[in-house]
């Protein structure tokens, strides 16, 4: 058969959101440009009906249902409904992009190795909420963002890529968050490109790219590699 006509199915990515959707936008743009190769965002799912990210998805013609966590009595019934909604779209991978609900261990296990999250700190520093305030409070000089696999432990899964930014003397939460967000928009598409291409392996809790430690690929972004 002429190789031009070989049919390769595209990988299917579902994105979970709760808010603004700037990382979703970066992911959708990277799928459209091919930076995340041969991948369709097949669903954007929110736990908040008012999330602006839902409108972004709808404008792009992407199904964008909401599973409102307030309609469920407890975490496990919400997770069961969310899981059913996700699985309706049969995604290969799931990206949490500003998804602000903690997930049950059973949920994390169901998507083990297929679900990733972006967290606005250089993990393992500052897990949880208010990471920029935590960073300013501790007086750290480098801060940043991390893309990691999702496991049962909050913000503690194997790290795929990190991006660092300087903390400047005049920073407040807003200025620091904006600097970190710019690096988030760079590292999340990169991590997803590796993930959908099957280039990531988890060995003893650590991620390798292309199956070897010396792949020659640098899974970090440093100050000086971008306009700050
Ligand atoms: C990002 O900073 C992300 O790291 C954090 O929540 C924020 C979401 O922003 N988990 P957006 O909705 O992608 O604009």
PDB file of C-alpha atoms and ligand atoms in Angstrom:
ATOM      1  CA  UNK A   1       0.000   0.000   0.000  1.00  0.00           C
ATOM      2  CA  UNK A   2       1.205   3.526  -0.713  1.00  0.00           C
ATOM      3  CA  UNK A   3       2.555   4.782   2.636  1.00  0.00           C
ATOM      4  CA  UNK A   4       0.689   8.031   2.058  1.00  0.00           C
ATOM      5  CA  UNK A   5      -2.561   6.174   2.710  1.00  0.00           C
ATOM      6  CA  UNK A   6      -1.615   4.249   5.852  1.00  0.00           C
ATOM      7  CA  UNK A   7      -4.193   5.171   8.493  1.00  0.00           C
ATOM      8  CA  UNK A   8      -2.763   5.996  11.899  1.00  0.00           C
ATOM      9  CA  UNK A   9      -5.375   6.727  14.550  1.00  0.00           C
ATOM     10  CA  UNK A  10      -4.794   9.956  16.451  1.00  0.00           C
ATOM     11  CA  UNK A  11      -4.266   9.770  20.160  1.00  0.00           C
ATOM     12  CA  UNK A  12      -7.160  10.999  22.275  1.00  0.00           C
ATOM     13  CA  UNK A  13      -6.544  13.498  25.057  1.00  0.00           C
ATOM     14  CA  UNK A  14      -9.084  14.562  27.694  1.00  0.00           C
ATOM     15  CA  UNK A  15      -8.376  17.722  29.699  1.00  0.00           C
ATOM     16  CA  UNK A  16      -9.822  18.319  33.168  1.00  0.00           C
ATOM     17  CA  UNK A  17     -10.257  21.939  34.253  1.00  0.00           C
ATOM     18  CA  UNK A  18     -11.796  24.059  36.992  1.00  0.00           C
ATOM     19  CA  UNK A  19     -11.084  27.642  35.979  1.00  0.00           C
ATOM     20  CA  UNK A  20      -9.512  30.049  33.542  1.00  0.00           C
ATOM     21  CA  UNK A  21      -8.099  27.606  31.003  1.00  0.00           C
ATOM     22  CA  UNK A  22      -4.821  29.191  29.937  1.00  0.00           C
ATOM     23  CA  UNK A  23      -3.037  25.836  30.124  1.00  0.00           C
ATOM     24  CA  UNK A  24      -5.930  24.282  28.190  1.00  0.00           C
ATOM     25  CA  UNK A  25      -5.403  26.954  25.538  1.00  0.00           C
ATOM     26  CA  UNK A  26      -1.687  26.166  25.355  1.00  0.00           C
ATOM     27  CA  UNK A  27      -2.512  22.459  24.989  1.00  0.00           C
ATOM     28  CA  UNK A  28      -5.147  23.028  22.286  1.00  0.00           C
ATOM     29  CA  UNK A  29      -2.743  25.275  20.351  1.00  0.00           C
ATOM     30  CA  UNK A  30       0.032  22.681  20.641  1.00  0.00           C
ATOM     31  CA  UNK A  31      -2.287  19.955  19.326  1.00  0.00           C
ATOM     32  CA  UNK A  32      -3.338  22.187  16.428  1.00  0.00           C
ATOM     33  CA  UNK A  33       0.256  23.065  15.525  1.00  0.00           C
ATOM     34  CA  UNK A  34       1.504  19.493  15.809  1.00  0.00           C
ATOM     35  CA  UNK A  35       3.851  20.236  18.726  1.00  0.00           C
ATOM     36  CA  UNK A  36       1.794  17.595  20.512  1.00  0.00           C
ATOM     37  CA  UNK A  37       1.814  15.182  17.587  1.00  0.00           C
ATOM     38  CA  UNK A  38      -1.237  13.454  16.102  1.00  0.00           C
ATOM     39  CA  UNK A  39      -3.463  14.213  19.051  1.00  0.00           C
ATOM     40  CA  UNK A  40      -7.027  15.445  19.393  1.00  0.00           C
ATOM     41  CA  UNK A  41      -8.428  17.035  22.534  1.00  0.00           C
ATOM     42  CA  UNK A  42     -11.602  14.928  22.592  1.00  0.00           C
ATOM     43  CA  UNK A  43     -13.153  16.377  25.747  1.00  0.00           C
ATOM     44  CA  UNK A  44     -12.711  19.170  28.257  1.00  0.00           C
ATOM     45  CA  UNK A  45     -14.403  18.290  31.533  1.00  0.00           C
ATOM     46  CA  UNK A  46     -14.930  20.688  34.428  1.00  0.00           C
ATOM     47  CA  UNK A  47     -16.174  20.268  37.975  1.00  0.00           C
ATOM     48  CA  UNK A  48     -17.337  23.900  37.921  1.00  0.00           C
ATOM     49  CA  UNK A  49     -20.154  24.939  35.557  1.00  0.00           C
ATOM     50  CA  UNK A  50     -18.901  28.530  35.371  1.00  0.00           C
ATOM     51  CA  UNK A  51     -15.301  27.669  34.470  1.00  0.00           C
ATOM     52  CA  UNK A  52     -14.187  29.995  31.625  1.00  0.00           C
ATOM     53  CA  UNK A  53     -12.204  27.036  30.258  1.00  0.00           C
ATOM     54  CA  UNK A  54     -15.500  25.406  29.217  1.00  0.00           C
ATOM     55  CA  UNK A  55     -16.261  28.337  26.923  1.00  0.00           C
ATOM     56  CA  UNK A  56     -12.795  28.102  25.386  1.00  0.00           C
ATOM     57  CA  UNK A  57     -13.412  24.437  24.621  1.00  0.00           C
ATOM     58  CA  UNK A  58     -16.892  25.037  23.246  1.00  0.00           C
ATOM     59  CA  UNK A  59     -15.558  27.792  20.966  1.00  0.00           C
ATOM     60  CA  UNK A  60     -13.084  25.259  19.593  1.00  0.00           C
ATOM     61  CA  UNK A  61     -15.890  22.755  18.985  1.00  0.00           C
ATOM     62  CA  UNK A  62     -14.702  20.395  21.706  1.00  0.00           C
ATOM     63  CA  UNK A  63     -17.294  18.592  23.853  1.00  0.00           C
ATOM     64  CA  UNK A  64     -17.195  20.270  27.274  1.00  0.00           C
ATOM     65  CA  UNK A  65     -19.402  18.624  29.890  1.00  0.00           C
ATOM     66  CA  UNK A  66     -19.458  19.560  33.548  1.00  0.00           C
ATOM     67  CA  UNK A  67     -19.569  17.099  36.447  1.00  0.00           C
ATOM     68  CA  UNK A  68     -20.477  19.495  39.248  1.00  0.00           C
ATOM     69  CA  UNK A  69     -18.901  18.204  42.463  1.00  0.00           C
ATOM     70  CA  UNK A  70     -21.562  19.968  44.551  1.00  0.00           C
ATOM     71  CA  UNK A  71     -24.166  17.496  43.302  1.00  0.00           C
ATOM     72  CA  UNK A  72     -22.408  14.561  45.006  1.00  0.00           C
ATOM     73  CA  UNK A  73     -22.560  13.511  48.630  1.00  0.00           C
ATOM     74  CA  UNK A  74     -18.934  12.499  48.894  1.00  0.00           C
ATOM     75  CA  UNK A  75     -15.647  12.322  47.081  1.00  0.00           C
ATOM     76  CA  UNK A  76     -15.963   8.730  45.917  1.00  0.00           C
ATOM     77  CA  UNK A  77     -19.394   9.220  44.289  1.00  0.00           C
ATOM     78  CA  UNK A  78     -18.093  12.337  42.523  1.00  0.00           C
ATOM     79  CA  UNK A  79     -15.024  10.430  41.345  1.00  0.00           C
ATOM     80  CA  UNK A  80     -17.190   7.572  40.042  1.00  0.00           C
ATOM     81  CA  UNK A  81     -19.301  10.000  38.003  1.00  0.00           C
ATOM     82  CA  UNK A  82     -16.231  11.830  36.740  1.00  0.00           C
ATOM     83  CA  UNK A  83     -14.582   8.578  35.751  1.00  0.00           C
ATOM     84  CA  UNK A  84     -17.704   7.477  33.838  1.00  0.00           C
ATOM     85  CA  UNK A  85     -17.787  10.831  32.024  1.00  0.00           C
ATOM     86  CA  UNK A  86     -14.105  10.632  31.120  1.00  0.00           C
ATOM     87  CA  UNK A  87     -14.345   7.034  29.950  1.00  0.00           C
ATOM     88  CA  UNK A  88     -17.297   7.894  27.685  1.00  0.00           C
ATOM     89  CA  UNK A  89     -14.738   9.715  25.524  1.00  0.00           C
ATOM     90  CA  UNK A  90     -12.270   6.786  25.574  1.00  0.00           C
ATOM     91  CA  UNK A  91      -9.184   8.987  25.991  1.00  0.00           C
ATOM     92  CA  UNK A  92      -5.689   7.539  25.802  1.00  0.00           C
ATOM     93  CA  UNK A  93      -4.378  10.213  28.161  1.00  0.00           C
ATOM     94  CA  UNK A  94      -5.795  12.688  30.648  1.00  0.00           C
ATOM     95  CA  UNK A  95      -4.277  16.081  31.476  1.00  0.00           C
ATOM     96  CA  UNK A  96      -5.286  17.961  34.616  1.00  0.00           C
ATOM     97  CA  UNK A  97      -4.990  21.655  33.759  1.00  0.00           C
ATOM     98  CA  UNK A  98      -5.967  23.739  36.755  1.00  0.00           C
ATOM     99  CA  UNK A  99      -8.304  21.001  37.994  1.00  0.00           C
ATOM    100  CA  UNK A 100      -8.873  21.882  41.639  1.00  0.00           C
ATOM    101  CA  UNK A 101     -10.301  18.695  43.141  1.00  0.00           C
ATOM    102  CA  UNK A 102      -8.348  16.116  45.058  1.00  0.00           C
ATOM    103  CA  UNK A 103      -8.904  12.665  43.573  1.00  0.00           C
ATOM    104  CA  UNK A 104      -9.360   9.340  45.364  1.00  0.00           C
ATOM    105  CA  UNK A 105      -6.586   6.706  45.251  1.00  0.00           C
ATOM    106  CA  UNK A 106      -8.872   4.379  43.250  1.00  0.00           C
ATOM    107  CA  UNK A 107      -9.372   7.102  40.640  1.00  0.00           C
ATOM    108  CA  UNK A 108      -5.634   7.744  40.358  1.00  0.00           C
ATOM    109  CA  UNK A 109      -4.997   4.010  40.076  1.00  0.00           C
ATOM    110  CA  UNK A 110      -7.554   3.625  37.259  1.00  0.00           C
ATOM    111  CA  UNK A 111      -5.546   6.070  35.121  1.00  0.00           C
ATOM    112  CA  UNK A 112      -2.072   5.122  36.353  1.00  0.00           C
ATOM    113  CA  UNK A 113       0.573   6.106  33.816  1.00  0.00           C
ATOM    114  CA  UNK A 114      -2.005   7.893  31.645  1.00  0.00           C
ATOM    115  CA  UNK A 115      -2.895  10.940  33.751  1.00  0.00           C
ATOM    116  CA  UNK A 116      -0.661  13.970  34.316  1.00  0.00           C
ATOM    117  CA  UNK A 117      -0.971  17.228  36.235  1.00  0.00           C
ATOM    118  CA  UNK A 118       0.693  20.621  36.215  1.00  0.00           C
ATOM    119  CA  UNK A 119       1.523  22.122  39.578  1.00  0.00           C
ATOM    120  CA  UNK A 120       2.746  25.705  40.056  1.00  0.00           C
ATOM    121  CA  UNK A 121       5.857  25.012  42.131  1.00  0.00           C
ATOM    122  CA  UNK A 122       9.135  23.159  41.887  1.00  0.00           C
ATOM    123  CA  UNK A 123       7.926  19.970  43.548  1.00  0.00           C
ATOM    124  CA  UNK A 124       8.499  18.526  46.068  1.00  0.00           C
ATOM    125  CA  UNK A 125       8.576  22.098  47.402  1.00  0.00           C
ATOM    126  CA  UNK A 126       5.181  23.646  48.063  1.00  0.00           C
ATOM    127  CA  UNK A 127       2.580  20.976  47.279  1.00  0.00           C
ATOM    128  CA  UNK A 128      -1.075  21.929  47.730  1.00  0.00           C
ATOM    129  CA  UNK A 129      -2.540  25.410  47.424  1.00  0.00           C
ATOM    130  CA  UNK A 130      -1.164  28.985  47.470  1.00  0.00           C
ATOM    131  CA  UNK A 131       2.204  27.948  46.108  1.00  0.00           C
ATOM    132  CA  UNK A 132       3.318  31.453  45.117  1.00  0.00           C
ATOM    133  CA  UNK A 133       2.529  32.859  48.563  1.00  0.00           C
ATOM    134  CA  UNK A 134       4.393  29.905  50.077  1.00  0.00           C
ATOM    135  CA  UNK A 135       7.414  30.602  47.873  1.00  0.00           C
ATOM    136  CA  UNK A 136       7.444  34.302  48.780  1.00  0.00           C
ATOM    137  CA  UNK A 137       6.982  33.443  52.442  1.00  0.00           C
ATOM    138  CA  UNK A 138       9.988  31.120  52.444  1.00  0.00           C
ATOM    139  CA  UNK A 139      12.174  33.586  50.556  1.00  0.00           C
ATOM    140  CA  UNK A 140      13.218  31.076  47.897  1.00  0.00           C
ATOM    141  CA  UNK A 141      15.160  32.542  44.995  1.00  0.00           C
ATOM    142  CA  UNK A 142      13.988  30.024  42.388  1.00  0.00           C
ATOM    143  CA  UNK A 143      10.373  28.996  41.888  1.00  0.00           C
ATOM    144  CA  UNK A 144       8.562  27.383  38.989  1.00  0.00           C
ATOM    145  CA  UNK A 145       6.242  24.656  37.787  1.00  0.00           C
ATOM    146  CA  UNK A 146       6.226  20.879  37.515  1.00  0.00           C
ATOM    147  CA  UNK A 147       4.432  18.409  35.251  1.00  0.00           C
ATOM    148  CA  UNK A 148       4.094  15.019  36.926  1.00  0.00           C
ATOM    149  CA  UNK A 149       2.184  11.775  36.694  1.00  0.00           C
ATOM    150  CA  UNK A 150      -0.832  11.611  38.978  1.00  0.00           C
ATOM    151  CA  UNK A 151      -0.670   9.069  41.782  1.00  0.00           C
ATOM    152  CA  UNK A 152      -2.672   8.563  44.958  1.00  0.00           C
ATOM    153  CA  UNK A 153      -0.434  11.013  46.815  1.00  0.00           C
ATOM    154  CA  UNK A 154      -1.253  14.675  46.206  1.00  0.00           C
ATOM    155  CA  UNK A 155       1.321  16.449  44.009  1.00  0.00           C
ATOM    156  CA  UNK A 156       3.805  13.633  44.622  1.00  0.00           C
ATOM    157  CA  UNK A 157       3.782  11.550  41.423  1.00  0.00           C
ATOM    158  CA  UNK A 158       6.848  10.944  39.231  1.00  0.00           C
ATOM    159  CA  UNK A 159       8.189  14.204  37.788  1.00  0.00           C
ATOM    160  CA  UNK A 160       8.293  14.582  33.992  1.00  0.00           C
ATOM    161  CA  UNK A 161       9.540  18.127  33.465  1.00  0.00           C
ATOM    162  CA  UNK A 162      10.162  21.274  35.499  1.00  0.00           C
ATOM    163  CA  UNK A 163      10.509  24.926  34.594  1.00  0.00           C
ATOM    164  CA  UNK A 164      12.246  27.381  36.921  1.00  0.00           C
ATOM    165  CA  UNK A 165      11.937  31.157  37.182  1.00  0.00           C
ATOM    166  CA  UNK A 166      13.744  33.633  39.435  1.00  0.00           C
ATOM    167  CA  UNK A 167      11.955  35.209  42.374  1.00  0.00           C
ATOM    168  CA  UNK A 168      12.658  38.944  42.230  1.00  0.00           C
ATOM    169  CA  UNK A 169      12.871  41.256  45.225  1.00  0.00           C
ATOM    170  CA  UNK A 170       9.910  43.305  44.074  1.00  0.00           C
ATOM    171  CA  UNK A 171       7.656  40.305  43.380  1.00  0.00           C
ATOM    172  CA  UNK A 172       4.192  39.891  44.793  1.00  0.00           C
ATOM    173  CA  UNK A 173       1.929  36.874  44.300  1.00  0.00           C
ATOM    174  CA  UNK A 174       0.504  38.246  41.052  1.00  0.00           C
ATOM    175  CA  UNK A 175       3.841  39.030  39.381  1.00  0.00           C
ATOM    176  CA  UNK A 176       5.363  35.727  40.456  1.00  0.00           C
ATOM    177  CA  UNK A 177       2.282  33.771  39.317  1.00  0.00           C
ATOM    178  CA  UNK A 178       2.451  35.442  35.890  1.00  0.00           C
ATOM    179  CA  UNK A 179       6.133  34.531  35.480  1.00  0.00           C
ATOM    180  CA  UNK A 180       5.439  30.924  36.480  1.00  0.00           C
ATOM    181  CA  UNK A 181       2.392  30.711  34.216  1.00  0.00           C
ATOM    182  CA  UNK A 182       4.497  31.574  31.162  1.00  0.00           C
ATOM    183  CA  UNK A 183       6.769  28.646  31.932  1.00  0.00           C
ATOM    184  CA  UNK A 184       3.743  26.386  32.534  1.00  0.00           C
ATOM    185  CA  UNK A 185       2.588  27.107  28.985  1.00  0.00           C
ATOM    186  CA  UNK A 186       5.971  25.922  27.703  1.00  0.00           C
ATOM    187  CA  UNK A 187       6.474  22.778  29.751  1.00  0.00           C
ATOM    188  CA  UNK A 188       2.962  21.309  29.634  1.00  0.00           C
ATOM    189  CA  UNK A 189       2.810  20.907  25.841  1.00  0.00           C
ATOM    190  CA  UNK A 190       6.362  19.516  25.936  1.00  0.00           C
ATOM    191  CA  UNK A 191       5.468  16.905  28.559  1.00  0.00           C
ATOM    192  CA  UNK A 192       2.323  15.918  26.654  1.00  0.00           C
ATOM    193  CA  UNK A 193       4.260  15.593  23.402  1.00  0.00           C
ATOM    194  CA  UNK A 194       6.568  13.076  25.094  1.00  0.00           C
ATOM    195  CA  UNK A 195       3.638  11.292  26.748  1.00  0.00           C
ATOM    196  CA  UNK A 196       1.491  10.804  23.641  1.00  0.00           C
ATOM    197  CA  UNK A 197       4.549   9.687  21.668  1.00  0.00           C
ATOM    198  CA  UNK A 198       5.162   6.884  24.160  1.00  0.00           C
ATOM    199  CA  UNK A 199       8.572   8.284  25.079  1.00  0.00           C
ATOM    200  CA  UNK A 200       8.131   8.318  28.863  1.00  0.00           C
ATOM    201  CA  UNK A 201       8.838   5.407  31.189  1.00  0.00           C
ATOM    202  CA  UNK A 202       8.423   5.269  34.954  1.00  0.00           C
ATOM    203  CA  UNK A 203      11.165   3.240  36.587  1.00  0.00           C
ATOM    204  CA  UNK A 204      11.370   3.016  40.365  1.00  0.00           C
ATOM    205  CA  UNK A 205       9.248   6.129  40.710  1.00  0.00           C
ATOM    206  CA  UNK A 206      11.376   8.192  38.335  1.00  0.00           C
ATOM    207  CA  UNK A 207      10.622   9.213  34.777  1.00  0.00           C
ATOM    208  CA  UNK A 208      12.998   8.563  31.921  1.00  0.00           C
ATOM    209  CA  UNK A 209      12.605   9.852  28.372  1.00  0.00           C
ATOM    210  CA  UNK A 210      13.222   7.402  25.535  1.00  0.00           C
ATOM    211  CA  UNK A 211      13.862   4.662  28.099  1.00  0.00           C
ATOM    212  CA  UNK A 212      17.353   5.671  29.051  1.00  0.00           C
ATOM    213  CA  UNK A 213      18.842   8.056  31.533  1.00  0.00           C
ATOM    214  CA  UNK A 214      21.178   9.634  28.992  1.00  0.00           C
ATOM    215  CA  UNK A 215      18.568  10.423  26.348  1.00  0.00           C
ATOM    216  CA  UNK A 216      20.207  13.794  25.761  1.00  0.00           C
ATOM    217  CA  UNK A 217      16.900  15.527  26.370  1.00  0.00           C
ATOM    218  CA  UNK A 218      16.756  18.124  29.097  1.00  0.00           C
ATOM    219  CA  UNK A 219      13.482  17.954  31.005  1.00  0.00           C
ATOM    220  CA  UNK A 220      13.939  21.390  32.521  1.00  0.00           C
ATOM    221  CA  UNK A 221      13.610  25.026  31.551  1.00  0.00           C
ATOM    222  CA  UNK A 222      15.935  27.495  33.272  1.00  0.00           C
ATOM    223  CA  UNK A 223      16.022  31.261  33.664  1.00  0.00           C
ATOM    224  CA  UNK A 224      17.754  32.652  30.630  1.00  0.00           C
ATOM    225  CA  UNK A 225      16.082  30.234  28.258  1.00  0.00           C
ATOM    226  CA  UNK A 226      13.104  32.550  27.908  1.00  0.00           C
ATOM    227  CA  UNK A 227      12.282  36.250  28.059  1.00  0.00           C
ATOM    228  CA  UNK A 228      11.673  36.998  31.707  1.00  0.00           C
TER     229      UNK A 228
HETATM  230  C1  LIG B   1      -2.165  26.970  36.938  1.00  0.00           C
HETATM  231  O1  LIG B   1      -1.270  27.794  37.625  1.00  0.00           O
HETATM  232  C2  LIG B   1      -1.938  25.535  37.294  1.00  0.00           C
HETATM  233  O2  LIG B   1      -0.603  25.226  37.506  1.00  0.00           O
HETATM  234  C3  LIG B   1      -2.696  25.433  38.607  1.00  0.00           C
HETATM  235  O3  LIG B   1      -3.852  26.196  38.403  1.00  0.00           O
HETATM  236  C4  LIG B   1      -3.588  27.190  37.433  1.00  0.00           C
HETATM  237  C5  LIG B   1      -4.581  27.013  36.336  1.00  0.00           C
HETATM  238  O4  LIG B   1      -4.523  28.046  35.390  1.00  0.00           O
HETATM  239  N1  LIG B   1      -2.938  24.068  38.965  1.00  0.00           N
HETATM  240  P1  LIG B   1      -5.275  27.907  34.002  1.00  0.00           P
HETATM  241  O5  LIG B   1      -6.723  27.537  34.313  1.00  0.00           O
HETATM  242  O6  LIG B   1      -4.595  26.838  33.213  1.00  0.00           O
HETATM  243  O7  LIG B   1      -5.170  29.258  33.373  1.00  0.00           O
END
